[in-house]
């Protein structure tokens, strides 16, 4: 059985009129629009999401109170299982600073009461491994997600025939046609796999949200669930609660 995760937070906030801007982008909403965050969580739970990912992607090292608050918002919305989202540290910052960023946010999410730590959207294998090294000692299961292109490499160009010291490895924030090539490389080395495709097409100019159809993305996830015995599936950028509903329907039929 594939466990269902929720859909995107950042792009869904934007679709509902919340302005995504630096610093923190969508994670600004934890403080400035908590009702919206709670409503999006509650809607995805209502259509079948079994794991809710916190709105903390985009927080920095000093945002520990907001990180803990993001777990409370998920809990208030009725989440039974909460994955605390931690984005990659700035790769151009020194290693000690990157580790401090990951550790501060990981500790805050654990303090807030998350069930799983989710190191999300790593574009390099090295970045993912570094996050796992820092987060594993914190006493929660740790999931990692790799953002991939369509040819089975990470967006940073790394190969994926790699064993990760993670409780689950996701191909996330990836165009749906990129899921299978990435999973095929990960599968021999990693027992527990998940996907969180974007409802978008990756172009030279970035994400083209008009480029993928929900039906095709759901079909891709279904194929992956069968071929790789996926433990987890949900949605990333551009996906909505309606996508979770379609996925729930498809996975259960
Ligand atoms: Zn994404």
Short mmCIF file of C-alpha atoms and ligand atoms in Angstrom, two decimals:
data_model
loop_
_atom_site.label_atom_id
_atom_site.label_comp_id
_atom_site.label_asym_id
_atom_site.label_seq_id
_atom_site.Cartn_x
_atom_site.Cartn_y
_atom_site.Cartn_z
CA UNK A 1 0.00 0.00 0.00
CA UNK A 2 1.26 3.43 -0.95
CA UNK A 3 0.83 6.01 1.81
CA UNK A 4 -0.53 9.30 0.50
CA UNK A 5 1.22 12.59 1.20
CA UNK A 6 -0.30 16.02 0.68
CA UNK A 7 0.17 18.48 -2.20
CA UNK A 8 2.30 21.62 -2.57
CA UNK A 9 2.15 24.46 -0.06
CA UNK A 10 4.06 27.35 -1.72
CA UNK A 11 2.37 27.32 -5.12
CA UNK A 12 -1.02 26.72 -3.49
CA UNK A 13 -0.56 29.76 -1.22
CA UNK A 14 0.23 31.80 -4.34
CA UNK A 15 -2.84 30.44 -6.14
CA UNK A 16 -4.91 31.68 -3.19
CA UNK A 17 -3.44 35.17 -3.41
CA UNK A 18 -0.59 35.01 -0.90
CA UNK A 19 2.52 36.75 -2.22
CA UNK A 20 5.61 34.54 -2.28
CA UNK A 21 8.58 36.78 -1.67
CA UNK A 22 11.99 36.75 -0.05
CA UNK A 23 12.89 36.12 2.63
CA UNK A 24 11.20 32.80 3.42
CA UNK A 25 8.83 32.80 0.41
CA UNK A 26 5.84 30.59 1.25
CA UNK A 27 7.05 29.95 4.78
CA UNK A 28 6.22 33.59 5.52
CA UNK A 29 2.62 32.42 5.70
CA UNK A 30 3.26 30.53 8.96
CA UNK A 31 3.27 33.94 10.63
CA UNK A 32 1.38 36.16 8.18
CA UNK A 33 -1.43 33.87 7.01
CA UNK A 34 -1.66 30.89 9.39
CA UNK A 35 -5.37 30.49 8.54
CA UNK A 36 -4.44 29.83 4.91
CA UNK A 37 -1.78 27.27 5.83
CA UNK A 38 -4.21 25.49 8.15
CA UNK A 39 -6.96 25.55 5.50
CA UNK A 40 -4.68 24.00 2.84
CA UNK A 41 -3.54 21.29 5.27
CA UNK A 42 -7.16 20.57 6.29
CA UNK A 43 -8.30 20.32 2.66
CA UNK A 44 -5.59 17.82 1.74
CA UNK A 45 -6.38 15.74 4.84
CA UNK A 46 -10.06 15.90 3.88
CA UNK A 47 -9.36 14.32 0.48
CA UNK A 48 -7.11 11.57 1.80
CA UNK A 49 -3.60 12.84 2.65
CA UNK A 50 -2.20 10.59 5.40
CA UNK A 51 1.01 12.55 5.91
CA UNK A 52 1.12 16.35 6.03
CA UNK A 53 4.34 18.19 5.17
CA UNK A 54 4.85 21.38 7.21
CA UNK A 55 4.97 24.83 5.57
CA UNK A 56 8.52 25.35 6.86
CA UNK A 57 10.35 24.97 3.53
CA UNK A 58 12.26 28.24 3.05
CA UNK A 59 12.91 28.97 6.71
CA UNK A 60 16.42 29.96 7.80
CA UNK A 61 18.59 29.05 10.75
CA UNK A 62 17.11 31.73 13.01
CA UNK A 63 13.47 30.88 12.24
CA UNK A 64 13.23 28.14 14.84
CA UNK A 65 10.02 29.47 16.42
CA UNK A 66 8.33 29.54 13.02
CA UNK A 67 9.50 25.98 12.37
CA UNK A 68 7.91 24.77 15.61
CA UNK A 69 4.77 26.80 14.79
CA UNK A 70 4.50 25.10 11.38
CA UNK A 71 4.15 21.73 13.13
CA UNK A 72 1.41 23.14 15.37
CA UNK A 73 -0.50 24.38 12.28
CA UNK A 74 -0.42 20.91 10.75
CA UNK A 75 -1.55 19.37 14.03
CA UNK A 76 -4.38 21.93 14.44
CA UNK A 77 -5.55 21.06 10.92
CA UNK A 78 -5.99 17.46 12.02
CA UNK A 79 -2.82 15.83 10.70
CA UNK A 80 -2.11 12.42 12.17
CA UNK A 81 1.40 12.13 10.80
CA UNK A 82 3.53 15.22 10.27
CA UNK A 83 6.69 15.47 8.19
CA UNK A 84 8.76 18.53 9.13
CA UNK A 85 10.11 20.12 5.96
CA UNK A 86 13.69 21.39 5.89
CA UNK A 87 14.98 22.99 2.69
CA UNK A 88 18.60 22.76 1.59
CA UNK A 89 21.08 25.17 3.14
CA UNK A 90 22.69 27.68 0.77
CA UNK A 91 25.31 25.54 -1.02
CA UNK A 92 27.66 28.53 -1.30
CA UNK A 93 27.83 28.98 2.49
CA UNK A 94 30.63 27.28 4.48
CA UNK A 95 29.99 23.68 5.65
CA UNK A 96 29.73 24.65 9.35
CA UNK A 97 27.03 27.20 8.50
CA UNK A 98 25.12 24.73 6.34
CA UNK A 99 25.15 22.17 9.13
CA UNK A 100 24.05 24.78 11.70
CA UNK A 101 21.08 25.66 9.44
CA UNK A 102 20.00 22.02 9.14
CA UNK A 103 20.50 21.28 12.83
CA UNK A 104 18.65 24.37 14.10
CA UNK A 105 15.61 23.66 11.95
CA UNK A 106 15.67 19.92 12.63
CA UNK A 107 15.78 20.46 16.39
CA UNK A 108 12.96 23.03 16.24
CA UNK A 109 10.71 20.71 14.21
CA UNK A 110 11.35 17.84 16.64
CA UNK A 111 10.60 20.18 19.57
CA UNK A 112 7.38 21.14 17.79
CA UNK A 113 6.43 17.47 17.69
CA UNK A 114 6.90 16.34 14.09
CA UNK A 115 6.93 12.59 13.41
CA UNK A 116 9.43 12.62 10.56
CA UNK A 117 12.15 15.02 9.41
CA UNK A 118 11.96 15.65 5.67
CA UNK A 119 15.10 17.05 4.04
CA UNK A 120 13.58 18.29 0.83
CA UNK A 121 14.50 19.21 -2.70
CA UNK A 122 18.21 18.49 -2.75
CA UNK A 123 19.71 19.04 -6.18
CA UNK A 124 22.98 17.27 -5.32
CA UNK A 125 23.77 13.91 -3.74
CA UNK A 126 26.34 15.60 -1.49
CA UNK A 127 23.77 18.05 -0.13
CA UNK A 128 21.33 15.22 0.59
CA UNK A 129 23.99 13.17 2.38
CA UNK A 130 25.06 16.15 4.46
CA UNK A 131 21.45 16.76 5.56
CA UNK A 132 21.04 13.09 6.51
CA UNK A 133 24.25 13.11 8.54
CA UNK A 134 23.09 16.14 10.53
CA UNK A 135 19.46 15.07 10.99
CA UNK A 136 19.78 11.35 11.73
CA UNK A 137 20.96 11.81 15.34
CA UNK A 138 17.82 13.81 16.22
CA UNK A 139 15.78 10.72 17.03
CA UNK A 140 13.16 10.84 14.28
CA UNK A 141 12.93 8.96 11.00
CA UNK A 142 14.54 11.04 8.24
CA UNK A 143 13.32 11.23 4.66
CA UNK A 144 15.26 12.86 1.87
CA UNK A 145 14.01 14.14 -1.46
CA UNK A 146 16.06 14.65 -4.61
CA UNK A 147 15.02 17.08 -7.33
CA UNK A 148 15.78 15.43 -10.65
CA UNK A 149 15.78 16.20 -14.35
CA UNK A 150 14.18 13.91 -16.91
CA UNK A 151 17.26 11.74 -17.57
CA UNK A 152 17.76 10.07 -14.20
CA UNK A 153 20.22 12.60 -12.77
CA UNK A 154 19.71 15.16 -10.01
CA UNK A 155 19.21 18.74 -11.19
CA UNK A 156 22.81 19.28 -10.07
CA UNK A 157 23.89 16.55 -12.51
CA UNK A 158 24.69 13.74 -10.06
CA UNK A 159 24.06 10.05 -10.75
CA UNK A 160 21.64 8.21 -8.46
CA UNK A 161 23.08 4.70 -8.16
CA UNK A 162 23.64 5.54 -4.52
CA UNK A 163 22.51 4.11 -1.17
CA UNK A 164 21.21 6.85 1.14
CA UNK A 165 21.17 6.45 4.93
CA UNK A 166 17.53 7.51 4.98
CA UNK A 167 14.25 5.99 6.13
CA UNK A 168 12.78 6.89 2.74
CA UNK A 169 14.20 8.39 -0.46
CA UNK A 170 11.91 10.53 -2.60
CA UNK A 171 12.15 11.80 -6.12
CA UNK A 172 10.52 15.18 -5.51
CA UNK A 173 9.97 18.53 -7.18
CA UNK A 174 10.52 16.65 -10.44
CA UNK A 175 8.59 16.66 -13.70
CA UNK A 176 6.53 13.46 -13.89
CA UNK A 177 8.48 12.03 -16.83
CA UNK A 178 11.61 12.25 -14.67
CA UNK A 179 10.24 9.97 -11.94
CA UNK A 180 10.82 6.56 -13.53
CA UNK A 181 14.40 7.11 -14.73
CA UNK A 182 15.41 8.38 -11.28
CA UNK A 183 13.61 5.59 -9.39
CA UNK A 184 15.12 2.92 -11.65
CA UNK A 185 18.59 4.05 -10.53
CA UNK A 186 17.69 4.44 -6.86
CA UNK A 187 15.67 1.23 -6.49
CA UNK A 188 18.51 -1.34 -6.37
CA UNK A 189 20.15 0.58 -3.51
CA UNK A 190 17.25 1.98 -1.46
CA UNK A 191 14.40 -0.10 -0.08
CA UNK A 192 11.84 2.59 0.74
CA UNK A 193 10.94 4.96 -2.09
CA UNK A 194 8.51 7.82 -2.61
CA UNK A 195 7.55 10.40 -5.23
CA UNK A 196 6.33 13.99 -5.13
CA UNK A 197 6.08 15.11 -8.76
CA UNK A 198 5.55 18.70 -9.78
CA UNK A 199 2.52 19.51 -11.86
CA UNK A 200 4.74 21.41 -14.21
CA UNK A 201 7.27 20.98 -16.96
CA UNK A 202 10.90 21.91 -16.44
CA UNK A 203 12.18 24.20 -19.19
CA UNK A 204 15.32 26.28 -19.59
CA UNK A 205 13.33 29.17 -18.14
CA UNK A 206 12.26 27.18 -15.08
CA UNK A 207 8.90 25.61 -14.32
CA UNK A 208 6.18 25.93 -16.88
CA UNK A 209 3.03 25.26 -14.87
CA UNK A 210 0.94 24.77 -18.01
CA UNK A 211 3.19 22.01 -19.27
CA UNK A 212 1.75 18.95 -17.54
CA UNK A 213 -1.75 17.59 -17.17
CA UNK A 214 -2.92 16.26 -13.86
CA UNK A 215 -4.15 13.03 -15.46
CA UNK A 216 -0.71 12.27 -16.96
CA UNK A 217 1.02 12.96 -13.65
CA UNK A 218 -1.38 10.66 -11.78
CA UNK A 219 -0.82 7.92 -14.39
CA UNK A 220 2.96 8.28 -14.00
CA UNK A 221 2.67 7.91 -10.24
CA UNK A 222 0.51 4.80 -10.68
CA UNK A 223 3.08 3.22 -13.03
CA UNK A 224 5.84 3.99 -10.51
CA UNK A 225 3.78 2.61 -7.62
CA UNK A 226 3.44 -0.70 -9.47
CA UNK A 227 6.95 -0.95 -10.82
CA UNK A 228 8.80 0.19 -7.67
CA UNK A 229 6.36 -0.71 -4.91
CA UNK A 230 6.28 2.93 -3.77
CA UNK A 231 5.90 3.47 -0.04
CA UNK A 232 4.82 7.12 -0.41
CA UNK A 233 3.29 9.41 -3.04
CA UNK A 234 2.17 13.04 -2.98
CA UNK A 235 2.62 16.22 -4.97
CA UNK A 236 5.09 19.08 -5.24
CA UNK A 237 5.00 22.46 -7.03
CA UNK A 238 1.73 23.23 -8.79
CA UNK A 239 -0.26 20.38 -7.23
CA UNK A 240 -3.51 21.18 -5.40
CA UNK A 241 -5.82 19.36 -2.99
CA UNK A 242 -7.72 18.23 -6.13
CA UNK A 243 -4.56 16.41 -7.23
CA UNK A 244 -4.42 14.59 -3.88
CA UNK A 245 -8.05 13.59 -4.39
CA UNK A 246 -7.29 12.21 -7.90
CA UNK A 247 -4.25 10.36 -6.60
CA UNK A 248 -6.20 8.91 -3.67
CA UNK A 249 -8.86 7.68 -6.08
CA UNK A 250 -6.35 6.21 -8.54
CA UNK A 251 -4.27 4.45 -5.88
CA UNK A 252 -7.30 2.88 -4.25
CA UNK A 253 -8.92 1.59 -7.47
ZN1 LIG B 1 8.42 21.58 -5.90
#
